[in-house]
mmCIF file of C-alpha atoms in Angstrom:
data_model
loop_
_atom_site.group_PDB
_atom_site.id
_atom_site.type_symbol
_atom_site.label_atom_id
_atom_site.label_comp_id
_atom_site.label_asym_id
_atom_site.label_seq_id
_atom_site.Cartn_x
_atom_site.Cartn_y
_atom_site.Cartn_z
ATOM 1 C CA UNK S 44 12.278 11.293 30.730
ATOM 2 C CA UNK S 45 9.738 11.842 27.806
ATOM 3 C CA UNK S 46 10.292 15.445 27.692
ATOM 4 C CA UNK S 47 8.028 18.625 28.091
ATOM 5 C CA UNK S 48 6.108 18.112 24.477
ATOM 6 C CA UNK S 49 5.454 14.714 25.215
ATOM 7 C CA UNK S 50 4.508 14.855 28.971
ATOM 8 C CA UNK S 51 1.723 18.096 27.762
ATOM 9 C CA UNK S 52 0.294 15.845 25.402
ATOM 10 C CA UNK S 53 0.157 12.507 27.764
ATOM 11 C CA UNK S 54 -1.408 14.748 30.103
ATOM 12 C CA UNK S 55 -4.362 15.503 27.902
ATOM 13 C CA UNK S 56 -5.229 12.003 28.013
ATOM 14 C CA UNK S 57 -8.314 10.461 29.638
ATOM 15 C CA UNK S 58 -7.408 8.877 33.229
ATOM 16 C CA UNK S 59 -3.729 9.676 33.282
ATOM 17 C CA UNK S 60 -4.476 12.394 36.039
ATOM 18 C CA UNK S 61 -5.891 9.746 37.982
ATOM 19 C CA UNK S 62 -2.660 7.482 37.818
ATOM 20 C CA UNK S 63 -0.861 10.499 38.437
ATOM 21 C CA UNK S 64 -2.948 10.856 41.686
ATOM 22 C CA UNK S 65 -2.698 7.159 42.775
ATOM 23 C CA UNK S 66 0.722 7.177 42.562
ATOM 24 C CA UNK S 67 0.760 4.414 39.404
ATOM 25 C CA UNK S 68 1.548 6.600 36.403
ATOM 26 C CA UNK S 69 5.126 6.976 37.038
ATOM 27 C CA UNK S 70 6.320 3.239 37.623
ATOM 28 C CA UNK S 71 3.683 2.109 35.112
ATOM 29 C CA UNK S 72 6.038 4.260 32.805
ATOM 30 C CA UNK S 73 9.089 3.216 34.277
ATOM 31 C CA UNK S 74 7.874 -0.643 34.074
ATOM 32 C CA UNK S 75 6.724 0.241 29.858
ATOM 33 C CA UNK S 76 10.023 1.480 29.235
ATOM 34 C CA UNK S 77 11.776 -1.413 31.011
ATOM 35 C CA UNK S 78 9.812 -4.686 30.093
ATOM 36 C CA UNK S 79 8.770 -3.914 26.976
ATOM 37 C CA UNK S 80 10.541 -1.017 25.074
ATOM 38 C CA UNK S 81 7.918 1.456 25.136
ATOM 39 C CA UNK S 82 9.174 4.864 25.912
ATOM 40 C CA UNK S 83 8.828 8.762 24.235
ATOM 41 C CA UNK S 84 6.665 9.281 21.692
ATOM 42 C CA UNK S 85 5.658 5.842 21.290
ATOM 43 C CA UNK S 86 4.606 6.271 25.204
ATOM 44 C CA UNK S 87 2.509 8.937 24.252
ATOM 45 C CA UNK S 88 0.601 7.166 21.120
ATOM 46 C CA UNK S 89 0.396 3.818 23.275
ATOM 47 C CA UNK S 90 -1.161 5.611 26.408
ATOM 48 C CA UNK S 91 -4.931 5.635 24.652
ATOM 49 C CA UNK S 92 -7.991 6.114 26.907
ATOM 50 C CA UNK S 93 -8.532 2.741 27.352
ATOM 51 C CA UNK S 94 -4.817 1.770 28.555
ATOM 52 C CA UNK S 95 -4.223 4.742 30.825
ATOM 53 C CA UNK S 96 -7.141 3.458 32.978
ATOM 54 C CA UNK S 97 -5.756 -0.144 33.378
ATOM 55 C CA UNK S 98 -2.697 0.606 34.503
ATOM 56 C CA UNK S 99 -3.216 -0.729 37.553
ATOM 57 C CA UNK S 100 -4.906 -4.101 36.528
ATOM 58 C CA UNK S 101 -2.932 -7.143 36.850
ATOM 59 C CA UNK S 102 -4.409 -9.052 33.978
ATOM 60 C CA UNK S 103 -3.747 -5.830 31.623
ATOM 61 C CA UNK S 104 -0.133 -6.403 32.271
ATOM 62 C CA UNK S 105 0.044 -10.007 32.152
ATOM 63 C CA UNK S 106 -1.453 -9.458 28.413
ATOM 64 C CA UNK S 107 1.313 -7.242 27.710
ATOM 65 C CA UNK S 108 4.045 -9.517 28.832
ATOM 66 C CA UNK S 109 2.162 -12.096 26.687
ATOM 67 C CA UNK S 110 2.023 -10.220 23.530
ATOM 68 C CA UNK S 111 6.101 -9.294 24.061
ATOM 69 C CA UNK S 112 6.562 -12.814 24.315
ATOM 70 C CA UNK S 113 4.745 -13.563 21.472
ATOM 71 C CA UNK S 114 6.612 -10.977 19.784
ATOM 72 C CA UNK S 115 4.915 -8.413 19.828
ATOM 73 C CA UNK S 116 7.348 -5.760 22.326
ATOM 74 C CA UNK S 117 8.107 -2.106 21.354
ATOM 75 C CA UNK S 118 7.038 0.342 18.687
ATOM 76 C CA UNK S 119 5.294 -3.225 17.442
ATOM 77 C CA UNK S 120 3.160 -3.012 20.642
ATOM 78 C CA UNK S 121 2.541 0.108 19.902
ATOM 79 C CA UNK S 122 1.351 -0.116 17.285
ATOM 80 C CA UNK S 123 -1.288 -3.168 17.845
ATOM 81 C CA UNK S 124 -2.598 -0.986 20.632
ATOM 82 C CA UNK S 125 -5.912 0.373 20.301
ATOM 83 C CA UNK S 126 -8.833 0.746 22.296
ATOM 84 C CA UNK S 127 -10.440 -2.097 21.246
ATOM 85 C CA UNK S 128 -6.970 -4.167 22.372
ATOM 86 C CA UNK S 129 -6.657 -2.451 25.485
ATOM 87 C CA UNK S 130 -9.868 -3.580 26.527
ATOM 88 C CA UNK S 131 -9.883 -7.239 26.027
ATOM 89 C CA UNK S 132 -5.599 -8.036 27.270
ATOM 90 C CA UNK S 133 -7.188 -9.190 30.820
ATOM 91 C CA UNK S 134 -10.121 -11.467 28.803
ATOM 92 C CA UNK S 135 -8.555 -15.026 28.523
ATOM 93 C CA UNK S 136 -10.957 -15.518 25.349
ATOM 94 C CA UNK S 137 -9.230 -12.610 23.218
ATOM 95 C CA UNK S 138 -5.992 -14.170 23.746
ATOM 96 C CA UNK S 139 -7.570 -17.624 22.960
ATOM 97 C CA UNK S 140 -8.015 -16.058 19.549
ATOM 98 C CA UNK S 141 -4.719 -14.091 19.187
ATOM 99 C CA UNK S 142 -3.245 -17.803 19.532
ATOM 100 C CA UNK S 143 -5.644 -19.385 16.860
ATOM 101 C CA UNK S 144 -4.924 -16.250 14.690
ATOM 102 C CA UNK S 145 -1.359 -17.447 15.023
ATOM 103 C CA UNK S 146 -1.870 -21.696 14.757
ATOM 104 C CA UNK S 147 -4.946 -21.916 12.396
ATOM 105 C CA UNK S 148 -3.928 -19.061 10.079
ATOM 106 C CA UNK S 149 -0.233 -18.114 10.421
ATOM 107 C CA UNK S 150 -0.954 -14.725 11.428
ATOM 108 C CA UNK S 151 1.638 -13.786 14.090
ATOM 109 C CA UNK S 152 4.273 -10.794 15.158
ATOM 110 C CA UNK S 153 4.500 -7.838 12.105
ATOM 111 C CA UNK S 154 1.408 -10.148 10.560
ATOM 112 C CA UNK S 155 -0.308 -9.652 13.821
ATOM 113 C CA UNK S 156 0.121 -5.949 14.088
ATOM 114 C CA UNK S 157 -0.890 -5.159 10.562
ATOM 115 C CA UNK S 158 -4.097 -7.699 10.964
ATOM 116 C CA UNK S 159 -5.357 -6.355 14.126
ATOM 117 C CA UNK S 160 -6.135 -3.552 13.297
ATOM 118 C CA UNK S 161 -9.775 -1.082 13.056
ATOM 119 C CA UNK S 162 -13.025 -2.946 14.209
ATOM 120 C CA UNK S 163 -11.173 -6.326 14.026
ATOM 121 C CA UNK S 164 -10.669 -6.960 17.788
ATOM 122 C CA UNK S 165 -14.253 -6.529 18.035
ATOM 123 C CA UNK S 166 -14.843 -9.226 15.708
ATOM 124 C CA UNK S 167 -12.783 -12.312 17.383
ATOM 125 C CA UNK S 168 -15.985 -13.381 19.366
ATOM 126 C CA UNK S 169 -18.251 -13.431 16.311
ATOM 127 C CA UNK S 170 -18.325 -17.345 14.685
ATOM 128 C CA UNK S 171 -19.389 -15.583 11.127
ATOM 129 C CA UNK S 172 -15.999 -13.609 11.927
ATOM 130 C CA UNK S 173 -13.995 -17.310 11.737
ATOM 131 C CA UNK S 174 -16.093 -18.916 9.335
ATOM 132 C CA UNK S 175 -14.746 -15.756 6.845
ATOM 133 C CA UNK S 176 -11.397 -16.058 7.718
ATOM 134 C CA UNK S 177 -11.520 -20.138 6.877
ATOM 135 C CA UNK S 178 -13.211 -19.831 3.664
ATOM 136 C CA UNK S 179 -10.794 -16.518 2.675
ATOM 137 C CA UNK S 180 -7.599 -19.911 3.020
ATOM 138 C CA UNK S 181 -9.867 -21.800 0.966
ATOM 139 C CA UNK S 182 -8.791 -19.198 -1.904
ATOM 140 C CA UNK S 183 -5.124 -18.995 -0.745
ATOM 141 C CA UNK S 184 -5.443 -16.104 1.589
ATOM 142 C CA UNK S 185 -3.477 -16.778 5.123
ATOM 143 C CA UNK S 186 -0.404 -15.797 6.838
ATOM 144 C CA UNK S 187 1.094 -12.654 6.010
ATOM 145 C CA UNK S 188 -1.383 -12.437 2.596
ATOM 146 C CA UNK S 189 -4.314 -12.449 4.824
ATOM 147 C CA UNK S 190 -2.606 -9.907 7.399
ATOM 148 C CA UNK S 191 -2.406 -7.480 4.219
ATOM 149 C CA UNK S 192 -5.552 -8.577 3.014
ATOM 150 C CA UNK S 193 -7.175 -7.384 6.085
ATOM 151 C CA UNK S 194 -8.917 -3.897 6.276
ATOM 152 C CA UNK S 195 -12.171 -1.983 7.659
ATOM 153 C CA UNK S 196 -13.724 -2.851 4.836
ATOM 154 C CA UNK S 197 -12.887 -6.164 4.205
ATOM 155 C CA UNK S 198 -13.362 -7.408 8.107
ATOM 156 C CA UNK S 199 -16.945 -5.803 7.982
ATOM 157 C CA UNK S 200 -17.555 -8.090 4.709
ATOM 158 C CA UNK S 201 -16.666 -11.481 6.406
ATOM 159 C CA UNK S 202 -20.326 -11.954 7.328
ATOM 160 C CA UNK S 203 -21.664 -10.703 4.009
ATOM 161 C CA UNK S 204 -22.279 -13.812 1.448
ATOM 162 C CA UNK S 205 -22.293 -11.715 -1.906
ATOM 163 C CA UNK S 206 -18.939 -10.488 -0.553
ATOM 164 C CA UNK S 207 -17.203 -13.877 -0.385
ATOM 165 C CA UNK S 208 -19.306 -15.440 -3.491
ATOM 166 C CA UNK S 209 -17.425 -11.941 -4.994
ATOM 167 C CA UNK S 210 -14.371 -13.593 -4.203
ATOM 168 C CA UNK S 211 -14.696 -17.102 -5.328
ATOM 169 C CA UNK S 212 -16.232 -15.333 -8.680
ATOM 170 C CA UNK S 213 -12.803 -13.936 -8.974
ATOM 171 C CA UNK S 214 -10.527 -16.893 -8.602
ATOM 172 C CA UNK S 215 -13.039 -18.747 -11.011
ATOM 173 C CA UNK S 216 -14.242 -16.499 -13.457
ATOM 174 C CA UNK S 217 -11.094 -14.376 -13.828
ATOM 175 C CA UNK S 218 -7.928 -16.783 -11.731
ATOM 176 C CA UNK S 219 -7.233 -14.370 -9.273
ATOM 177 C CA UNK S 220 -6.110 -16.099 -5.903
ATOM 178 C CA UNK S 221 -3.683 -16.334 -3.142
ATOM 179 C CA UNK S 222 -1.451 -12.810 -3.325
ATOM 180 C CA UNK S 223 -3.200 -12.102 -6.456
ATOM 181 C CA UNK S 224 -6.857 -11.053 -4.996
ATOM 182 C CA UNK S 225 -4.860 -9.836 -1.529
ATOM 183 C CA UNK S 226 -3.143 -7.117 -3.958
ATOM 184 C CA UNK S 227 -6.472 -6.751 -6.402
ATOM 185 C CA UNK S 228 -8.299 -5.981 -3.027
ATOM 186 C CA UNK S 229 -5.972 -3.334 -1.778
ATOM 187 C CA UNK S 230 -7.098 -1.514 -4.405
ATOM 188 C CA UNK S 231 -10.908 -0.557 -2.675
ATOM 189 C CA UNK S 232 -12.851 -2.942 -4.642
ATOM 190 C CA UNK S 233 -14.490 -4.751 -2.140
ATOM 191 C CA UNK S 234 -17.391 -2.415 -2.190
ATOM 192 C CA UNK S 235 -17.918 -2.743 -5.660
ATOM 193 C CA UNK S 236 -18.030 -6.902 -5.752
ATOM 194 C CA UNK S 237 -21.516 -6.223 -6.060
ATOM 195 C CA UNK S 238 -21.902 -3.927 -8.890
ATOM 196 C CA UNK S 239 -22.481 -5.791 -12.293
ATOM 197 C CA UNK S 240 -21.016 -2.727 -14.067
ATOM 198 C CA UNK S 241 -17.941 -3.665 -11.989
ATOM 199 C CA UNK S 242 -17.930 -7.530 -13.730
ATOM 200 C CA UNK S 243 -18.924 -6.324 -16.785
ATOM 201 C CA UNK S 244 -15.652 -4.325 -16.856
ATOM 202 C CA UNK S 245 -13.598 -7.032 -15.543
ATOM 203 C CA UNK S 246 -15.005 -9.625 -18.299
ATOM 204 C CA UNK S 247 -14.558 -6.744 -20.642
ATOM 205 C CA UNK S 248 -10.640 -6.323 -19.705
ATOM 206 C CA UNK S 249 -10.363 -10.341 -20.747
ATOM 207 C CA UNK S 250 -11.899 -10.730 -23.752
ATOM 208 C CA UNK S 251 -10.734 -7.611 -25.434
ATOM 209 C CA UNK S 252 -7.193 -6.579 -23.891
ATOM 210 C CA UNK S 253 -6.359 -10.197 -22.862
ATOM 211 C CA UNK S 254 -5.860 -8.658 -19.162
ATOM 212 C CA UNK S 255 -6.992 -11.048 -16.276
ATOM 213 C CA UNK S 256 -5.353 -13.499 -13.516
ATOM 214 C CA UNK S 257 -2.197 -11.832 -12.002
ATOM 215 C CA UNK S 258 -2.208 -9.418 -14.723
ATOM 216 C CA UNK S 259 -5.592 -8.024 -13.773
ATOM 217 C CA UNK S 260 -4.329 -7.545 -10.515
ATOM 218 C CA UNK S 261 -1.606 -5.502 -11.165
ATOM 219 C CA UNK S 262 -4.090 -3.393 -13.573
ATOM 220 C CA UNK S 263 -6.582 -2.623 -10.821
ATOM 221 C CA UNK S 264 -5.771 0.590 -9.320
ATOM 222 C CA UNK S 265 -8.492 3.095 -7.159
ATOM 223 C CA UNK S 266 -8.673 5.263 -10.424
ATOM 224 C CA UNK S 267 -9.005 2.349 -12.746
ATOM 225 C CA UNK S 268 -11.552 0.744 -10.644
ATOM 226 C CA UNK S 269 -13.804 4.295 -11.054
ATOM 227 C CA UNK S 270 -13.296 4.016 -14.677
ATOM 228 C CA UNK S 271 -15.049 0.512 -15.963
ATOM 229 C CA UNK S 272 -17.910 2.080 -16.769
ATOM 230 C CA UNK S 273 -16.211 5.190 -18.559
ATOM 231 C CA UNK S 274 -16.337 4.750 -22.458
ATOM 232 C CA UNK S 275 -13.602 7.300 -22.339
ATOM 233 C CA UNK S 276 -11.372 5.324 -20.721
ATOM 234 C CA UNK S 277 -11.921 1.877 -22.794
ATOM 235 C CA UNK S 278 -10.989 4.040 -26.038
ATOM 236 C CA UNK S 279 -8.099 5.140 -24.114
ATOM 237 C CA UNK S 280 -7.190 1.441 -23.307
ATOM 238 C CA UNK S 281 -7.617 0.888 -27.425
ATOM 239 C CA UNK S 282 -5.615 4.069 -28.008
ATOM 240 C CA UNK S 283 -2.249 2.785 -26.300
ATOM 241 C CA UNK S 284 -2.524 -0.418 -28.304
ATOM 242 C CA UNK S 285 -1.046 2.332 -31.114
ATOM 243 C CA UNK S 286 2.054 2.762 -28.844
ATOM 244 C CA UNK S 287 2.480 -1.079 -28.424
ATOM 245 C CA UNK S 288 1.793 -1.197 -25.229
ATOM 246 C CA UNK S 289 -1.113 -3.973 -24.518
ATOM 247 C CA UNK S 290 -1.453 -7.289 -23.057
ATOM 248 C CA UNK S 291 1.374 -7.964 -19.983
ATOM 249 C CA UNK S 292 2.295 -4.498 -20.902
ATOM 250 C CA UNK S 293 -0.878 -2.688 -20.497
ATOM 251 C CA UNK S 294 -0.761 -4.626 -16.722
ATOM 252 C CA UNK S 295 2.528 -3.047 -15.869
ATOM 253 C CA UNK S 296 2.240 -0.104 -17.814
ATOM 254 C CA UNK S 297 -1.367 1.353 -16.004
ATOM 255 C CA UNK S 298 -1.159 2.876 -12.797
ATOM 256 C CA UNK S 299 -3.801 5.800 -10.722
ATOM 257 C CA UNK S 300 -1.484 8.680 -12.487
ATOM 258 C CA UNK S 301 -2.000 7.115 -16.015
ATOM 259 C CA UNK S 302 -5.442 6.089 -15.521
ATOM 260 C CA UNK S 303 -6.357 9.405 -14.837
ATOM 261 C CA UNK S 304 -4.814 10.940 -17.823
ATOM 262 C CA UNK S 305 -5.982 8.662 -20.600
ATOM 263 C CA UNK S 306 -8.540 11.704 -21.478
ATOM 264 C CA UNK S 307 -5.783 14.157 -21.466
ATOM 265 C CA UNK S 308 -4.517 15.060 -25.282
ATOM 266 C CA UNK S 309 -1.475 16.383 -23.523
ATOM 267 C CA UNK S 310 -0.874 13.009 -22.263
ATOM 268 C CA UNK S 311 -1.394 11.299 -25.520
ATOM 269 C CA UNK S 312 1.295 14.423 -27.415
ATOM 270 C CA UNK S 313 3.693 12.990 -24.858
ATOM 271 C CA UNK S 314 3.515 9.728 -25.728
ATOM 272 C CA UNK S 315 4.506 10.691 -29.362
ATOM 273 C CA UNK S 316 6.934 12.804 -28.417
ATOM 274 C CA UNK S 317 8.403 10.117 -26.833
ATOM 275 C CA UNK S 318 7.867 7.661 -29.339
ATOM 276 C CA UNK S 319 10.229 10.273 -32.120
ATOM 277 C CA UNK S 320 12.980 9.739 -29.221
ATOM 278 C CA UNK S 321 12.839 6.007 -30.260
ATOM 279 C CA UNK S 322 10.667 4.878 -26.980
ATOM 280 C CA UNK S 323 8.103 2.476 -27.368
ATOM 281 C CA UNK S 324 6.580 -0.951 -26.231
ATOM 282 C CA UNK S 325 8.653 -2.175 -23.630
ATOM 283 C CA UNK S 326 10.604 0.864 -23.239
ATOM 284 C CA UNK S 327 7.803 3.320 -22.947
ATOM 285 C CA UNK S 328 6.422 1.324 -19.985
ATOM 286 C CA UNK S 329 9.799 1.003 -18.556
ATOM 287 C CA UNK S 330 10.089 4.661 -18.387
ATOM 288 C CA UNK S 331 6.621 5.411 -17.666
ATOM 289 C CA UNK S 332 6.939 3.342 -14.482
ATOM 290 C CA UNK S 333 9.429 6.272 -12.987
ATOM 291 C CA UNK S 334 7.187 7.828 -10.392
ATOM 292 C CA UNK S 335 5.746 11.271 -11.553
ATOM 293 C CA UNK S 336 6.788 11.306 -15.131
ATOM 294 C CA UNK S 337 3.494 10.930 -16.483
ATOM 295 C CA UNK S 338 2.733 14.562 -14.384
ATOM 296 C CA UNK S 339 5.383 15.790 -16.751
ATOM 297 C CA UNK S 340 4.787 15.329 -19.641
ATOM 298 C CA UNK S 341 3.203 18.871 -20.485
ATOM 299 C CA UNK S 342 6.571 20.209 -19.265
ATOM 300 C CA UNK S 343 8.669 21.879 -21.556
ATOM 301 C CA UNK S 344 11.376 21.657 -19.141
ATOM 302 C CA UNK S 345 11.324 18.144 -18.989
ATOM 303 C CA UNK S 346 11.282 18.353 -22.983
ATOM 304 C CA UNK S 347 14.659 20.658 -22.834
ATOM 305 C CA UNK S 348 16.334 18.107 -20.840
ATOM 306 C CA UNK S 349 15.171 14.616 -22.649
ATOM 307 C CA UNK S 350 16.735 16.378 -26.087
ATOM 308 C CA UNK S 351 19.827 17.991 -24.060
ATOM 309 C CA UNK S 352 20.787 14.773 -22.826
ATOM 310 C CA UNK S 353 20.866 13.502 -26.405
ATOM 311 C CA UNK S 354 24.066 15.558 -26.593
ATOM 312 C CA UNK S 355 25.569 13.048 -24.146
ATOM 313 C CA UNK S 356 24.705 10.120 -26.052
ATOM 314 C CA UNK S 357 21.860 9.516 -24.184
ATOM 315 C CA UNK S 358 18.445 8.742 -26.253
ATOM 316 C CA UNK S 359 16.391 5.669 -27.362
ATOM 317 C CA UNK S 360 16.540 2.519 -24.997
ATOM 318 C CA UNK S 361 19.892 4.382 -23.416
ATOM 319 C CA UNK S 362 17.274 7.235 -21.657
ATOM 320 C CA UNK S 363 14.949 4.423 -20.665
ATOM 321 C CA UNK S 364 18.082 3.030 -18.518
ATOM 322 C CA UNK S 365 18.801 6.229 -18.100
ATOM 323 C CA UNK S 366 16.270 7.515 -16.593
ATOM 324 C CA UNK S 367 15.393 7.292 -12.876
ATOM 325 C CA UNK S 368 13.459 9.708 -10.084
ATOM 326 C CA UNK S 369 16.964 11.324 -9.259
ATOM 327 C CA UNK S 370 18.094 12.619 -12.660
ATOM 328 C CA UNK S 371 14.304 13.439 -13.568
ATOM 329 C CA UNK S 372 14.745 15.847 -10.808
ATOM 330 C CA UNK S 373 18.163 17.557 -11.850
ATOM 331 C CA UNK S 374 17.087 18.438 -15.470
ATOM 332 C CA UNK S 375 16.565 21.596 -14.282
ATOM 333 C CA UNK S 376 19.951 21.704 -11.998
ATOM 334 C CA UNK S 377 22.813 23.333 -13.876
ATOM 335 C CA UNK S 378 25.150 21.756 -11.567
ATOM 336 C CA UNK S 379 24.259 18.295 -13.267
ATOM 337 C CA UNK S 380 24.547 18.911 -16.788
ATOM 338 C CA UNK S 381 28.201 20.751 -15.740
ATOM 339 C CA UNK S 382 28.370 17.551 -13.865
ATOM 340 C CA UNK S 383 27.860 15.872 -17.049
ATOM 341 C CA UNK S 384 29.686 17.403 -19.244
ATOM 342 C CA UNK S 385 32.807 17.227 -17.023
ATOM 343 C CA UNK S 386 31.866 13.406 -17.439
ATOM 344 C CA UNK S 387 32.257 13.567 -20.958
ATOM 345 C CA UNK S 388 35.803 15.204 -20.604
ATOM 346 C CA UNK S 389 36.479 11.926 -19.544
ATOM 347 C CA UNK S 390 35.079 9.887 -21.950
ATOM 348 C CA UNK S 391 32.016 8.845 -19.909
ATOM 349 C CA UNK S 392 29.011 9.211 -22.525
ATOM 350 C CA UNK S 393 26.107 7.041 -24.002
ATOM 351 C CA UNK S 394 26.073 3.334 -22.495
ATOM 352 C CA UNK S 395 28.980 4.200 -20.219
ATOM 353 C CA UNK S 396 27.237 7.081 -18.478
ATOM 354 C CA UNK S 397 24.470 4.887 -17.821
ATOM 355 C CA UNK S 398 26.282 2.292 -16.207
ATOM 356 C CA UNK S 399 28.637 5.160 -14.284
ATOM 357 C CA UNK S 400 25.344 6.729 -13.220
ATOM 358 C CA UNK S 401 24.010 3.873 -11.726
ATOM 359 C CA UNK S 402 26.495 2.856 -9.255
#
C-alpha cells in the first residue's frame, strides 16, 4: 500500500484515472514496486504525466528494465525520471545515447542521474549537443566532473561558441581545468563568460592578489562573482591583506557570507576583535570557515562566550581548534558551560578540552 496521502496525490495526476479504468494502474504498481524498487512516495514523484500514460507500452517497460540494469533501479530511477525521459524509454536512439553517455564519456549510474537532468534529454539528438560534450574532455571535463558540470545553463551553452572559447580562455589565460572549471562553474558564471567586466576582474584577482588556477576556483562564489565590478569590494580584498589573510588564504578564506560583508564595518570590528584574542592569518580563516560565524560577529553573545571560554583555557590557536558549529551553538546554553566547568573539576582545560571535545 502507498497510503491515503500518497494515493490523493497520485490521483491528481494526468492519465492515472485512465489506468485506473483499464485495469493497468494497479499491477503497473505492483510490477514498480517489484522489479525495480519503486514504491511510496517515490511512486508518487516517479508517476509524472508522461509515465502514467505509458504504462501500458511495452517498450516503456523494456527501458525501465534497461536503465535498472544499467544501474539505474530505485529512488535512482526516480530520480532520472522526467518528462522528457519518460518520453523517449521506447525510442531505441535515446538509449543509443544513454550508452555513448556511458562508453565515450564515463557518465553512468549516480553520474547518469545527476547529468540527465532539465532540457538535457532533449538535447541527445542534436550533433552541436555531442560536439560540446567532446570539446568540454578536451579541457578535462568527463565522467563524474562532467555529470556535476552539467546544468540548465550550461547544456543550453553547448551550441554557443563564445561559451566554450569562455572556457578554453579559462584553462589558458587563468589554468583552470578538469575539476577546477567544473567547481568555478557551479558557481553561475557561465552567463557572465561573456562580460569583459567579468575578465577584467578575473585578470585583476591575478595580478594583484596572486589568486588564479585552483585557487580562483575556490574564490568564485555567486556573491563574489556579482562583485568584480564593485570598487567596494576590491578595497575590501586590500583591507584583509591587514589581517594576513591573502594569497592561498584569501582562496579559502572568501565565501558568499564573507563576500557579502566586506562593506560591513561591523564585519571589519570583528575581525579585530578577533585578532586581540590572538587569531590571525591561518587561524582567522580556520575559524572563519565554521558555517555562520561570520553572521555573528555583531553578537555580543557570541562576544560573552569567546572571552568566557578564556576562563577554561581556551583562547588563541586553542579556540580556533576549539571552535566548531556545535559549541558555537551552546554559548548561550547554561547547561554547557556547567558542562564545562564540571570538566575542569577534573582537570580537563586548555589543549586537553580540545582534544576531549572532539571525540
Amino acid at each position: 500500500t502507498i497510503g491515503d496521502r500518497n494515493a490523493k496525490r497520485l490521483m491528481q495526476t494526468h492519465g492515472v484515472t485512465s489506468r485506473l479504468a483499464d485495469g493497468s494502474l494497479l499491477p503497473s504498481m505492483q510490477r514498480l514496486r517489484d522489479e525495480l524498487g519503486i514504491s511510496g512516495d517515490g511512486l508518487v514523484t516517479f508517476m509524472s504525466d508522461s509515465v502514467a500514460v505509458r504504462l501500458r507500452q511495452k517498450a516503456f517497460w523494456e527501458g525501465l528494465s534497461l536503465l535498472g540494469a544499467w544501474g539505474i533501479p530505485g529512488n535512482k530511477l526516480v530520480a532520472f525520471m522526467n518528462n522528457s525521459v519518460a518520453a523517449r524509454l521506447g525510442d531505441k536512439a535515446f538509449m543509443l545515447a544513454l550508452a555513448r553517455l556511458d562508453q565515450e564519456f564515463g557518465i553512468s549510474e549516480d553520474g547518469l542521474v545527476r547529468f540527465m537532468s532539465g532540457p538535457v534529454a532533449t538535447r541527445l539528438e542534436n550533433k552541436a549537443f555531442w560536439a560540446g560534450l567532446s570539446r568540454l574532455g578536451k579541457l578535462g571535463i568527463s565522467g563524474d566532473g562532467l555529470a556535476a558540470f552539467m546544468n540548465e545553463s550550461v547544456a543550453s551553452r553547448l551550441e554557443d561558441e563564445a561559451f566554450l572559447a569562455g572556457l578554453t580562455r579559462l584553462v589558458k589565460e587563468f589554468g583552470i581545468s578538469g575539476d577546477g572549471l567544473v567547481t568555478f562553474m557551479s558557481r553561475s558564471v557561465a552567463a557572465r563568460l561573456e562580460d569583459e567586466a567579468f575578465w577584467a576582474g578575473l585578470t585583476r584577482l591575478d595580478k594583484e592578489f596572486g589568486i588564479s588556477g585552483d585557487k580562483l576556483a575556490t574564490f568564485m562564489g555567486d556573491s563574489v562573482a556579482v562583485r568584480l565590478q564593485d570598487e567596494a569590494f576590491w578595497a575590501g580584498l586590500a583591507r584583509l591583506g591587514e589581517f594576513d589573510v591573502s594569497g592561498d588564504r584569501l582562496a579559502t578564506f572568501m565565501s558568499n557570507s564573507v563576500a557579502s560583508r566586506l562593506e560591513d564595518e561591523a564585519f571589519w570590528a570583528g575581525l579585530t576583535r578577533l585578532g586581540k584574542l590572538g587569531i590571525s592569518g591561518d587561524g582567522l580563516v580556520t575559524f572563519m570557515s565554521r558555517r555562520s560565524i561570520a553572521a555573528r560577529l555583531d553578537d555580543e553573545a557570541f562576544w560573552a562566550g569567546l572571552t568566557r571560554l578564556g576562563d577554561f583555557g581556551i583562547s588563541n590557536n586553542v579556540l580556533v581548534k576549539f571552535m566548531n558549529n556545535g559549541v558555537m551553538g551552546r554559548l548561550e546554553d547554561k547547561a554547557f558551560w556547567s558542562g564545562l566547568a564540571r570538566l575542569g573539576e577534573l582537570g580537563i582545560a586548555g589543549d586537553g578540552l580540545v582534544t576531549f571535545m572532539s571525540d
